[in-house]
Amino acid sequence: MAQKYTIPKGTRDFSPEEMARRNYIFQTIQSIFKKHGYLPIETPAMENLSTLMGKYGEEGDRLLFKILNSGDFLKNLDTEDIENKNLGKVTTAIAEKGLRYDLTVPFARYVVQHLNEITFPFKRYQIQPVWRADRPQKGRYREFYQCDVDVIGSHSLLNEVELIRIIDSIFRELNINVVIKLNNRKILTGIAETINAPERLTDITTAMDKIDKIGVEKVYEELRGKGLDEDTINMLEPVMNLSGDNTSRLNCLKELIGATDTGSQGLEEMQTILGLTKQLDLKAEIKLDQVLARGLNYYTGTIIEVIAKDVSIGSICGGGRYDNLTGVFGLPDVSGVGISFGADRIYDVMNELTVFPEEALNSTDVMLVNFGDKEAAYSLGILEQIQQTGIKAELYPDAAKMKKQMKYADQKKVGYVLLIGEEEMNTGIYTLKNMKTGEQTKGNLEEILTILKS
Amino acid sequence: MAQKYTIPKGTRDFSPEEMARRNYIFQTIQSIFKKHGYLPIETPAMENLSTLMGKYGEEGDRLLFKILNSGDFLKNLDTEDIENKNLGKVTTAIAEKGLRYDLTVPFARYVVQHLNEITFPFKRYQIQPVWRADRPQKGRYREFYQCDVDVIGSHSLLNEVELIRIIDSIFRELNINVVIKLNNRKILTGIAETINAPERLTDITTAMDKIDKIGVEKVYEELRGKGLDEDTINMLEPVMNLSGDNTSRLNCLKELIGATDTGSQGLEEMQTILGLTKQLDLKAEIKLDQVLARGLNYYTGTIIEVIAKDVSIGSICGGGRYDNLTGVFGLPDVSGVGISFGADRIYDVMNELTVFPEEALNSTDVMLVNFGDKEAAYSLGILEQIQQTGIKAELYPDAAKMKKQMKYADQKKVGYVLLIGEEEMNTGIYTLKNMKTGEQTKGNLEEILTILKS
């Protein structure tokens, strides 16, 4: 009796069916990255903890998977630290490495380490798993893939436009209707300055950002709870209630916050981006969302978030511009802009919308039935000729009962089955069965190949 | 000044150039796996230590990367175990998970765990990194990729033949001349039985296996050192000195060990495989090597090893048949046969032979020069039309000096540069420069596209 073996919670095995769907997503994303001139890099699964610690806040440090040193990992350990339950010091003594938590910090480390080999502007993409010791729940895993694309070493807003085009192309190809929400850290700063509360930027923006979920009144309540007075809150009202299309929002914002230096700079950037995207053939809806706030610890300009229109699941892609990507590694003033696609959520959205194209999920094109040693030996030669044309083909390895072989072909979703028994060997006329329609055709190899290739 | 940041020893960053080469290898391998009806699966980077420990021998247990439990990892720790330096007990108390060490044990665990979802014979491939805390040295890394392909649930020797065809196709496609060495565990057993030393199988075979490296005399010395008497060693001589082609070796072996049940069964299997491969259009040399020994802990039948002919680097692919893959997980009698390609060694071989095809390493096909805001806005539309034809294209994001833009195109190995200045905007006649030949052509978009697509 087989025992019950499992994998660590929050991790997953992927079956051939799931892999076909996942690879369809990855290949689509990757081919569009490439089409825009982005090139791949990869970094190791493990980084030195000194590279990772302190980059994701206290919670991030806690959620990092740490790897026990090899050999005598106890040699630097002070037993007093154990008795005092000093987890931090014990960790430092016994673990030097950790699994990567995202792709951004390893990328920043990569840029600093390989500075002299890189041609700037550096357009790179990176598709790799990341690991977080988070509490697993529906749609949240401890091992998941990120697909990041960034360009660094250029301040041009054409980069933002390019990323918007990439988002549009990818979701168009994947058949997901999306809204691309745009904002700018500088607009948020302009708002905070206009209501004379520049130091409350984070409080204000994180509250405003919830308007869609909790409504205006609850946002005001939260702001009151954070100590903002009624006058200040009243001044926020016009920003909160902004509506209409992008042009009218932009014009209103100019009146509201255009008097601040930072605000007006943010609006100018927004106007440039909206102007350039307007002339493009985009399918996605572009929406200026003046309350959108994310990544305020590092984003300094444009903020991007992508929402699926027909499925409620949160954002499926997001990013922004950061003027100090490599600053924590001692190389300041490297400006870049990048976005990250959440493959797992996109997978869930596509499953819910049932938009995976059937041809992407195909396995073997044709299976040759095995009638016995002699027939199998003969079939090997036919198999070789079929595969040489690029068709995916296999010969059932055992001379099992026909029923068993057909069941295999059926469960593996093989397109056709080719029957070569003794009579077929003698005449050179084979029987081909279409597994979907059940239709049978007879023909020589050339005729069979014509059907298989069609 | 940027500080010096590094990655853990034995791990690597891969630059775009290296990624292009590596992806060429992976894609070639993968496309041939698929052509033969194998489907991909993936398993998590981390497995429970209970799944991994005890599967790779004592050395393997030591070389496993172990992951510190999250949260209060000290809670189950007995300080006495620390004082006694009882590394094993301390590890069990603070680490439940480890990084996978190979793809075979996770695959066996996968089969047992997903038994009811699998269609047998199960033909799967798996291309993922593995981790070993081995001492890093030239060509040996702590993180490296394995490409495994296995079929389980079938005893048919047609599976061995299929794997030989896969090996042949992959190395033919990669332009590496190889020898595929074949042996059979049962032949080795037959040899040990014939010289009346069946219990010394491992000692005898590991010594014999070194004949190419150390010569016959040293092999005898080693056997003497292991306590074999001269008579027994003399009986080995005909086996050691076997030469000639596969047929004559097979015939000699029949005389030498054909009297043993196991030996004759091994010879029969070998004869079937050699017979079936003979009729195929193989480029690789197939060589019966009666002293080849590898994986004797698990291989029960065919043993396969692939050697590059023109580079001395050891084996670049290997595998064999195992009759008890899932036995350690409580599911005995699952027979399978599989091979593993070493991507890192194949990479080194291809670099040494300089056989990477140039087109596989191409990045962007065409870069549009940026002459300023107006020209860039106009160029965006042209860029869109170029990319829609499938051509990889990018617009330089800044209106930098021409020299800088050309240097970028040059370093990124861009094929063509397209110049659209004010005059070009007015006339619709653009200038295209071939970056390799320096040749310049003028034409409208249609004419430019024709050149780019050719």
mmCIF file of N, CA and C in Angstrom, chain A residues 347-443:
data_model
loop_
_atom_site.group_PDB
_atom_site.id
_atom_site.type_symbol
_atom_site.label_atom_id
_atom_site.label_comp_id
_atom_site.label_asym_id
_atom_site.label_seq_id
_atom_site.Cartn_x
_atom_site.Cartn_y
_atom_site.Cartn_z
ATOM 1 N N TYR A 347 -3.620 32.968 -14.863
ATOM 2 C CA TYR A 347 -4.061 31.583 -15.067
ATOM 3 C C TYR A 347 -5.492 31.418 -14.556
ATOM 4 N N ASP A 348 -5.752 31.896 -13.347
ATOM 5 C CA ASP A 348 -7.101 31.777 -12.776
ATOM 6 C C ASP A 348 -8.129 32.533 -13.609
ATOM 7 N N VAL A 349 -7.767 33.740 -14.052
ATOM 8 C CA VAL A 349 -8.681 34.533 -14.876
ATOM 9 C C VAL A 349 -9.003 33.789 -16.174
ATOM 10 N N MET A 350 -7.977 33.239 -16.827
ATOM 11 C CA MET A 350 -8.203 32.555 -18.104
ATOM 12 C C MET A 350 -9.031 31.291 -17.928
ATOM 13 N N ASN A 351 -8.817 30.603 -16.814
ATOM 14 C CA ASN A 351 -9.638 29.423 -16.534
ATOM 15 C C ASN A 351 -11.094 29.825 -16.346
ATOM 16 N N GLU A 352 -11.305 30.908 -15.586
ATOM 17 C CA GLU A 352 -12.676 31.345 -15.327
ATOM 18 C C GLU A 352 -13.361 31.794 -16.620
ATOM 19 N N LEU A 353 -12.591 32.447 -17.485
ATOM 20 C CA LEU A 353 -13.168 32.921 -18.749
ATOM 21 C C LEU A 353 -13.161 31.832 -19.831
ATOM 22 N N THR A 354 -12.532 30.692 -19.518
ATOM 23 C CA THR A 354 -12.314 29.600 -20.498
ATOM 24 C C THR A 354 -11.825 30.132 -21.855
ATOM 25 N N VAL A 355 -10.715 30.837 -21.807
ATOM 26 C CA VAL A 355 -10.160 31.409 -23.032
ATOM 27 C C VAL A 355 -8.845 30.758 -23.463
ATOM 28 N N PHE A 356 -8.492 29.607 -22.835
ATOM 29 C CA PHE A 356 -7.296 28.911 -23.312
ATOM 30 C C PHE A 356 -7.601 28.309 -24.679
ATOM 31 N N PRO A 357 -6.837 28.638 -25.709
ATOM 32 C CA PRO A 357 -7.113 28.073 -27.034
ATOM 33 C C PRO A 357 -6.817 26.571 -27.044
ATOM 34 N N GLU A 358 -7.700 25.810 -27.658
ATOM 35 C CA GLU A 358 -7.587 24.353 -27.602
ATOM 36 C C GLU A 358 -6.267 23.860 -28.187
ATOM 37 N N GLU A 359 -5.818 24.498 -29.287
ATOM 38 C CA GLU A 359 -4.602 23.997 -29.939
ATOM 39 C C GLU A 359 -3.371 24.132 -29.032
ATOM 40 N N ALA A 360 -3.436 25.069 -28.045
ATOM 41 C CA ALA A 360 -2.297 25.225 -27.143
ATOM 42 C C ALA A 360 -2.197 24.043 -26.184
ATOM 43 N N LEU A 361 -3.284 23.301 -26.031
ATOM 44 C CA LEU A 361 -3.314 22.234 -25.041
ATOM 45 C C LEU A 361 -3.101 20.851 -25.642
ATOM 46 N N ASN A 362 -2.878 20.813 -26.974
ATOM 47 C CA ASN A 362 -2.697 19.536 -27.654
ATOM 48 C C ASN A 362 -1.443 18.814 -27.189
ATOM 49 N N SER A 363 -1.531 17.487 -27.081
ATOM 50 C CA SER A 363 -0.318 16.728 -26.782
ATOM 51 C C SER A 363 0.149 16.049 -28.070
ATOM 52 N N THR A 364 0.204 14.740 -28.094
ATOM 53 C CA THR A 364 0.682 14.026 -29.279
ATOM 54 C C THR A 364 -0.311 14.151 -30.433
ATOM 55 N N ASP A 365 0.200 14.322 -31.649
ATOM 56 C CA ASP A 365 -0.682 14.404 -32.821
ATOM 57 C C ASP A 365 -1.211 13.037 -33.210
ATOM 58 N N VAL A 366 -0.317 12.024 -33.214
ATOM 59 C CA VAL A 366 -0.758 10.700 -33.661
ATOM 60 C C VAL A 366 -0.065 9.595 -32.862
ATOM 61 N N MET A 367 -0.847 8.563 -32.506
ATOM 62 C CA MET A 367 -0.281 7.406 -31.818
ATOM 63 C C MET A 367 -0.381 6.181 -32.712
ATOM 64 N N LEU A 368 0.729 5.462 -32.890
ATOM 65 C CA LEU A 368 0.724 4.229 -33.667
ATOM 66 C C LEU A 368 0.388 3.078 -32.734
ATOM 67 N N VAL A 369 -0.612 2.296 -33.106
ATOM 68 C CA VAL A 369 -0.998 1.152 -32.293
ATOM 69 C C VAL A 369 0.072 0.064 -32.418
ATOM 70 N N ASN A 370 0.307 -0.654 -31.312
ATOM 71 C CA ASN A 370 1.315 -1.708 -31.291
ATOM 72 C C ASN A 370 0.624 -3.071 -31.379
ATOM 73 N N PHE A 371 0.812 -3.776 -32.524
ATOM 74 C CA PHE A 371 0.150 -5.064 -32.724
ATOM 75 C C PHE A 371 1.052 -6.263 -32.400
ATOM 76 N N GLY A 372 2.297 -6.017 -32.024
ATOM 77 C CA GLY A 372 3.199 -7.133 -31.728
ATOM 78 C C GLY A 372 4.610 -6.790 -32.168
ATOM 79 N N ASP A 373 5.568 -7.689 -31.871
ATOM 80 C CA ASP A 373 6.984 -7.406 -32.124
ATOM 81 C C ASP A 373 7.273 -7.031 -33.577
ATOM 82 N N LYS A 374 6.744 -7.863 -34.501
ATOM 83 C CA LYS A 374 7.054 -7.652 -35.908
ATOM 84 C C LYS A 374 6.474 -6.327 -36.396
ATOM 85 N N GLU A 375 5.191 -6.115 -36.057
ATOM 86 C CA GLU A 375 4.522 -4.886 -36.477
ATOM 87 C C GLU A 375 5.179 -3.660 -35.833
ATOM 88 N N ALA A 376 5.595 -3.794 -34.579
ATOM 89 C CA ALA A 376 6.224 -2.668 -33.884
ATOM 90 C C ALA A 376 7.547 -2.305 -34.548
ATOM 91 N N ALA A 377 8.325 -3.317 -34.905
ATOM 92 C CA ALA A 377 9.602 -3.067 -35.559
ATOM 93 C C ALA A 377 9.378 -2.332 -36.883
ATOM 94 N N TYR A 378 8.361 -2.773 -37.633
ATOM 95 C CA TYR A 378 8.012 -2.105 -38.887
ATOM 96 C C TYR A 378 7.534 -0.673 -38.620
ATOM 97 N N SER A 379 6.698 -0.523 -37.586
ATOM 98 C CA SER A 379 6.123 0.789 -37.260
ATOM 99 C C SER A 379 7.179 1.821 -36.863
ATOM 100 N N LEU A 380 8.287 1.322 -36.266
ATOM 101 C CA LEU A 380 9.369 2.231 -35.870
ATOM 102 C C LEU A 380 9.844 3.070 -37.050
ATOM 103 N N GLY A 381 9.952 2.424 -38.214
ATOM 104 C CA GLY A 381 10.397 3.135 -39.417
ATOM 105 C C GLY A 381 9.377 4.171 -39.858
ATOM 106 N N ILE A 382 8.091 3.803 -39.775
ATOM 107 C CA ILE A 382 7.020 4.739 -40.139
ATOM 108 C C ILE A 382 7.008 5.922 -39.161
ATOM 109 N N LEU A 383 7.163 5.585 -37.871
ATOM 110 C CA LEU A 383 7.198 6.617 -36.822
ATOM 111 C C LEU A 383 8.277 7.648 -37.135
ATOM 112 N N GLU A 384 9.439 7.150 -37.503
ATOM 113 C CA GLU A 384 10.568 8.013 -37.813
ATOM 114 C C GLU A 384 10.220 8.980 -38.964
ATOM 115 N N GLN A 385 9.571 8.430 -39.995
ATOM 116 C CA GLN A 385 9.217 9.272 -41.139
ATOM 117 C C GLN A 385 8.158 10.312 -40.784
ATOM 118 N N ILE A 386 7.233 9.931 -39.918
ATOM 119 C CA ILE A 386 6.198 10.883 -39.492
ATOM 120 C C ILE A 386 6.830 12.016 -38.683
ATOM 121 N N GLN A 387 7.689 11.646 -37.721
ATOM 122 C CA GLN A 387 8.302 12.662 -36.861
ATOM 123 C C GLN A 387 9.204 13.603 -37.646
ATOM 124 N N GLN A 388 9.823 13.072 -38.730
ATOM 125 C CA GLN A 388 10.721 13.924 -39.513
ATOM 126 C C GLN A 388 9.990 15.106 -40.148
ATOM 127 N N THR A 389 8.674 15.001 -40.294
ATOM 128 C CA THR A 389 7.912 16.121 -40.863
ATOM 129 C C THR A 389 7.524 17.133 -39.793
ATOM 130 N N GLY A 390 7.927 16.878 -38.525
ATOM 131 C CA GLY A 390 7.618 17.821 -37.454
ATOM 132 C C GLY A 390 6.370 17.429 -36.666
ATOM 133 N N ILE A 391 5.711 16.355 -37.069
ATOM 134 C CA ILE A 391 4.500 15.903 -36.367
ATOM 135 C C ILE A 391 4.896 15.168 -35.086
ATOM 136 N N LYS A 392 4.142 15.459 -33.991
ATOM 137 C CA LYS A 392 4.411 14.797 -32.710
ATOM 138 C C LYS A 392 3.759 13.416 -32.724
ATOM 139 N N ALA A 393 4.583 12.378 -32.611
ATOM 140 C CA ALA A 393 4.059 11.024 -32.778
ATOM 141 C C ALA A 393 4.698 10.062 -31.800
ATOM 142 N N GLU A 394 3.957 9.007 -31.427
ATOM 143 C CA GLU A 394 4.518 7.978 -30.580
ATOM 144 C C GLU A 394 3.943 6.626 -30.939
ATOM 145 N N LEU A 395 4.737 5.582 -30.646
ATOM 146 C CA LEU A 395 4.299 4.204 -30.851
ATOM 147 C C LEU A 395 3.989 3.655 -29.471
ATOM 148 N N TYR A 396 2.788 3.082 -29.265
ATOM 149 C CA TYR A 396 2.478 2.503 -27.962
ATOM 150 C C TYR A 396 3.515 1.418 -27.666
ATOM 151 N N PRO A 397 4.155 1.441 -26.488
ATOM 152 C CA PRO A 397 5.331 0.584 -26.295
ATOM 153 C C PRO A 397 5.034 -0.905 -26.109
ATOM 154 N N ASP A 398 3.815 -1.255 -25.695
ATOM 155 C CA ASP A 398 3.518 -2.665 -25.456
ATOM 156 C C ASP A 398 2.428 -3.145 -26.405
ATOM 157 N N ALA A 399 2.463 -4.440 -26.723
ATOM 158 C CA ALA A 399 1.417 -5.017 -27.569
ATOM 159 C C ALA A 399 0.204 -5.329 -26.688
ATOM 160 N N ALA A 400 -0.307 -4.313 -26.031
ATOM 161 C CA ALA A 400 -1.434 -4.495 -25.112
ATOM 162 C C ALA A 400 -2.721 -4.638 -25.913
ATOM 163 N N LYS A 401 -3.806 -4.997 -25.207
ATOM 164 C CA LYS A 401 -5.099 -5.106 -25.877
ATOM 165 C C LYS A 401 -5.482 -3.781 -26.512
ATOM 166 N N MET A 402 -6.164 -3.886 -27.666
ATOM 167 C CA MET A 402 -6.565 -2.678 -28.396
ATOM 168 C C MET A 402 -7.307 -1.696 -27.496
ATOM 169 N N LYS A 403 -8.186 -2.214 -26.647
ATOM 170 C CA LYS A 403 -9.005 -1.361 -25.787
ATOM 171 C C LYS A 403 -8.117 -0.498 -24.880
ATOM 172 N N LYS A 404 -7.075 -1.121 -24.341
ATOM 173 C CA LYS A 404 -6.171 -0.411 -23.442
ATOM 174 C C LYS A 404 -5.409 0.681 -24.198
ATOM 175 N N GLN A 405 -4.966 0.338 -25.409
ATOM 176 C CA GLN A 405 -4.204 1.315 -26.196
ATOM 177 C C GLN A 405 -5.087 2.502 -26.589
ATOM 178 N N MET A 406 -6.337 2.210 -26.950
ATOM 179 C CA MET A 406 -7.246 3.290 -27.349
ATOM 180 C C MET A 406 -7.596 4.174 -26.153
ATOM 181 N N LYS A 407 -7.702 3.552 -24.980
ATOM 182 C CA LYS A 407 -8.013 4.320 -23.770
ATOM 183 C C LYS A 407 -6.870 5.306 -23.469
ATOM 184 N N TYR A 408 -5.647 4.801 -23.654
ATOM 185 C CA TYR A 408 -4.465 5.657 -23.457
ATOM 186 C C TYR A 408 -4.527 6.859 -24.403
ATOM 187 N N ALA A 409 -4.786 6.575 -25.678
ATOM 188 C CA ALA A 409 -4.841 7.650 -26.690
ATOM 189 C C ALA A 409 -5.939 8.651 -26.339
ATOM 190 N N ASP A 410 -7.041 8.117 -25.865
ATOM 191 C CA ASP A 410 -8.179 8.950 -25.519
ATOM 192 C C ASP A 410 -7.850 9.854 -24.329
ATOM 193 N N GLN A 411 -7.303 9.263 -23.269
ATOM 194 C CA GLN A 411 -7.018 10.043 -22.061
ATOM 195 C C GLN A 411 -5.913 11.058 -22.300
ATOM 196 N N LYS A 412 -4.995 10.753 -23.210
ATOM 197 C CA LYS A 412 -3.894 11.676 -23.485
ATOM 198 C C LYS A 412 -4.304 12.724 -24.516
ATOM 199 N N LYS A 413 -5.538 12.653 -24.968
ATOM 200 C CA LYS A 413 -6.081 13.587 -25.966
ATOM 201 C C LYS A 413 -5.229 13.612 -27.238
ATOM 202 N N VAL A 414 -4.844 12.402 -27.683
ATOM 203 C CA VAL A 414 -4.117 12.248 -28.941
ATOM 204 C C VAL A 414 -5.079 12.559 -30.085
ATOM 205 N N GLY A 415 -4.621 13.258 -31.115
ATOM 206 C CA GLY A 415 -5.503 13.644 -32.213
ATOM 207 C C GLY A 415 -5.936 12.469 -33.098
ATOM 208 N N TYR A 416 -4.960 11.644 -33.509
ATOM 209 C CA TYR A 416 -5.238 10.531 -34.421
ATOM 210 C C TYR A 416 -4.572 9.252 -33.917
ATOM 211 N N VAL A 417 -5.115 8.122 -34.326
ATOM 212 C CA VAL A 417 -4.485 6.843 -34.056
ATOM 213 C C VAL A 417 -4.234 6.171 -35.401
ATOM 214 N N LEU A 418 -3.023 5.617 -35.580
ATOM 215 C CA LEU A 418 -2.674 4.962 -36.843
ATOM 216 C C LEU A 418 -2.552 3.458 -36.615
ATOM 217 N N LEU A 419 -3.273 2.680 -37.428
ATOM 218 C CA LEU A 419 -3.276 1.220 -37.249
ATOM 219 C C LEU A 419 -2.457 0.556 -38.341
ATOM 220 N N ILE A 420 -1.407 -0.170 -37.922
ATOM 221 C CA ILE A 420 -0.564 -0.897 -38.872
ATOM 222 C C ILE A 420 -0.436 -2.333 -38.392
ATOM 223 N N GLY A 421 -1.358 -3.189 -38.876
ATOM 224 C CA GLY A 421 -1.302 -4.613 -38.563
ATOM 225 C C GLY A 421 -0.603 -5.356 -39.691
ATOM 226 N N GLU A 422 -0.716 -6.675 -39.704
ATOM 227 C CA GLU A 422 -0.001 -7.469 -40.695
ATOM 228 C C GLU A 422 -0.450 -7.120 -42.123
ATOM 229 N N GLU A 423 -1.766 -7.004 -42.299
ATOM 230 C CA GLU A 423 -2.285 -6.707 -43.636
ATOM 231 C C GLU A 423 -1.776 -5.345 -44.119
ATOM 232 N N GLU A 424 -1.822 -4.366 -43.213
ATOM 233 C CA GLU A 424 -1.347 -3.029 -43.560
ATOM 234 C C GLU A 424 0.135 -3.044 -43.931
ATOM 235 N N MET A 425 0.918 -3.867 -43.195
ATOM 236 C CA MET A 425 2.345 -3.991 -43.520
ATOM 237 C C MET A 425 2.542 -4.515 -44.942
ATOM 238 N N ASN A 426 1.709 -5.476 -45.305
ATOM 239 C CA ASN A 426 1.852 -6.093 -46.618
ATOM 240 C C ASN A 426 1.423 -5.175 -47.755
ATOM 241 N N THR A 427 0.363 -4.423 -47.539
ATOM 242 C CA THR A 427 -0.178 -3.589 -48.619
ATOM 243 C C THR A 427 0.395 -2.176 -48.617
ATOM 244 N N GLY A 428 0.924 -1.716 -47.472
ATOM 245 C CA GLY A 428 1.385 -0.327 -47.399
ATOM 246 C C GLY A 428 0.233 0.660 -47.315
ATOM 247 N N ILE A 429 -0.962 0.158 -47.107
ATOM 248 C CA ILE A 429 -2.137 1.023 -46.942
ATOM 249 C C ILE A 429 -2.555 0.951 -45.474
ATOM 250 N N TYR A 430 -2.466 2.096 -44.785
ATOM 251 C CA TYR A 430 -2.709 2.114 -43.343
ATOM 252 C C TYR A 430 -4.072 2.724 -43.030
ATOM 253 N N THR A 431 -4.531 2.473 -41.798
ATOM 254 C CA THR A 431 -5.817 3.014 -41.370
ATOM 255 C C THR A 431 -5.582 4.107 -40.329
ATOM 256 N N LEU A 432 -6.165 5.285 -40.578
ATOM 257 C CA LEU A 432 -6.003 6.411 -39.661
ATOM 258 C C LEU A 432 -7.354 6.739 -39.032
ATOM 259 N N LYS A 433 -7.397 6.819 -37.698
ATOM 260 C CA LYS A 433 -8.663 7.115 -37.033
ATOM 261 C C LYS A 433 -8.593 8.486 -36.373
ATOM 262 N N ASN A 434 -9.553 9.334 -36.711
ATOM 263 C CA ASN A 434 -9.667 10.642 -36.059
ATOM 264 C C ASN A 434 -10.330 10.433 -34.708
ATOM 265 N N MET A 435 -9.611 10.739 -33.625
ATOM 266 C CA MET A 435 -10.105 10.416 -32.284
ATOM 267 C C MET A 435 -11.267 11.311 -31.857
ATOM 268 N N LYS A 436 -11.433 12.433 -32.524
ATOM 269 C CA LYS A 436 -12.516 13.330 -32.131
ATOM 270 C C LYS A 436 -13.821 12.923 -32.805
ATOM 271 N N THR A 437 -13.715 12.665 -34.133
ATOM 272 C CA THR A 437 -14.931 12.366 -34.882
ATOM 273 C C THR A 437 -15.172 10.860 -34.995
ATOM 274 N N GLY A 438 -14.144 10.060 -34.739
ATOM 275 C CA GLY A 438 -14.288 8.613 -34.895
ATOM 276 C C GLY A 438 -14.119 8.153 -36.337
ATOM 277 N N GLU A 439 -13.995 9.098 -37.257
ATOM 278 C CA GLU A 439 -13.879 8.803 -38.685
ATOM 279 C C GLU A 439 -12.592 8.036 -39.009
ATOM 280 N N GLN A 440 -12.701 7.015 -39.868
ATOM 281 C CA GLN A 440 -11.524 6.252 -40.282
ATOM 282 C C GLN A 440 -11.227 6.464 -41.765
ATOM 283 N N THR A 441 -9.913 6.626 -42.074
ATOM 284 C CA THR A 441 -9.507 6.812 -43.460
ATOM 285 C C THR A 441 -8.414 5.796 -43.778
ATOM 286 N N LYS A 442 -8.390 5.293 -45.002
ATOM 287 C CA LYS A 442 -7.293 4.422 -45.408
ATOM 288 C C LYS A 442 -6.407 5.150 -46.415
ATOM 289 N N GLY A 443 -5.117 4.898 -46.356
ATOM 290 C CA GLY A 443 -4.238 5.541 -47.321
ATOM 291 C C GLY A 443 -2.796 5.120 -47.137
#
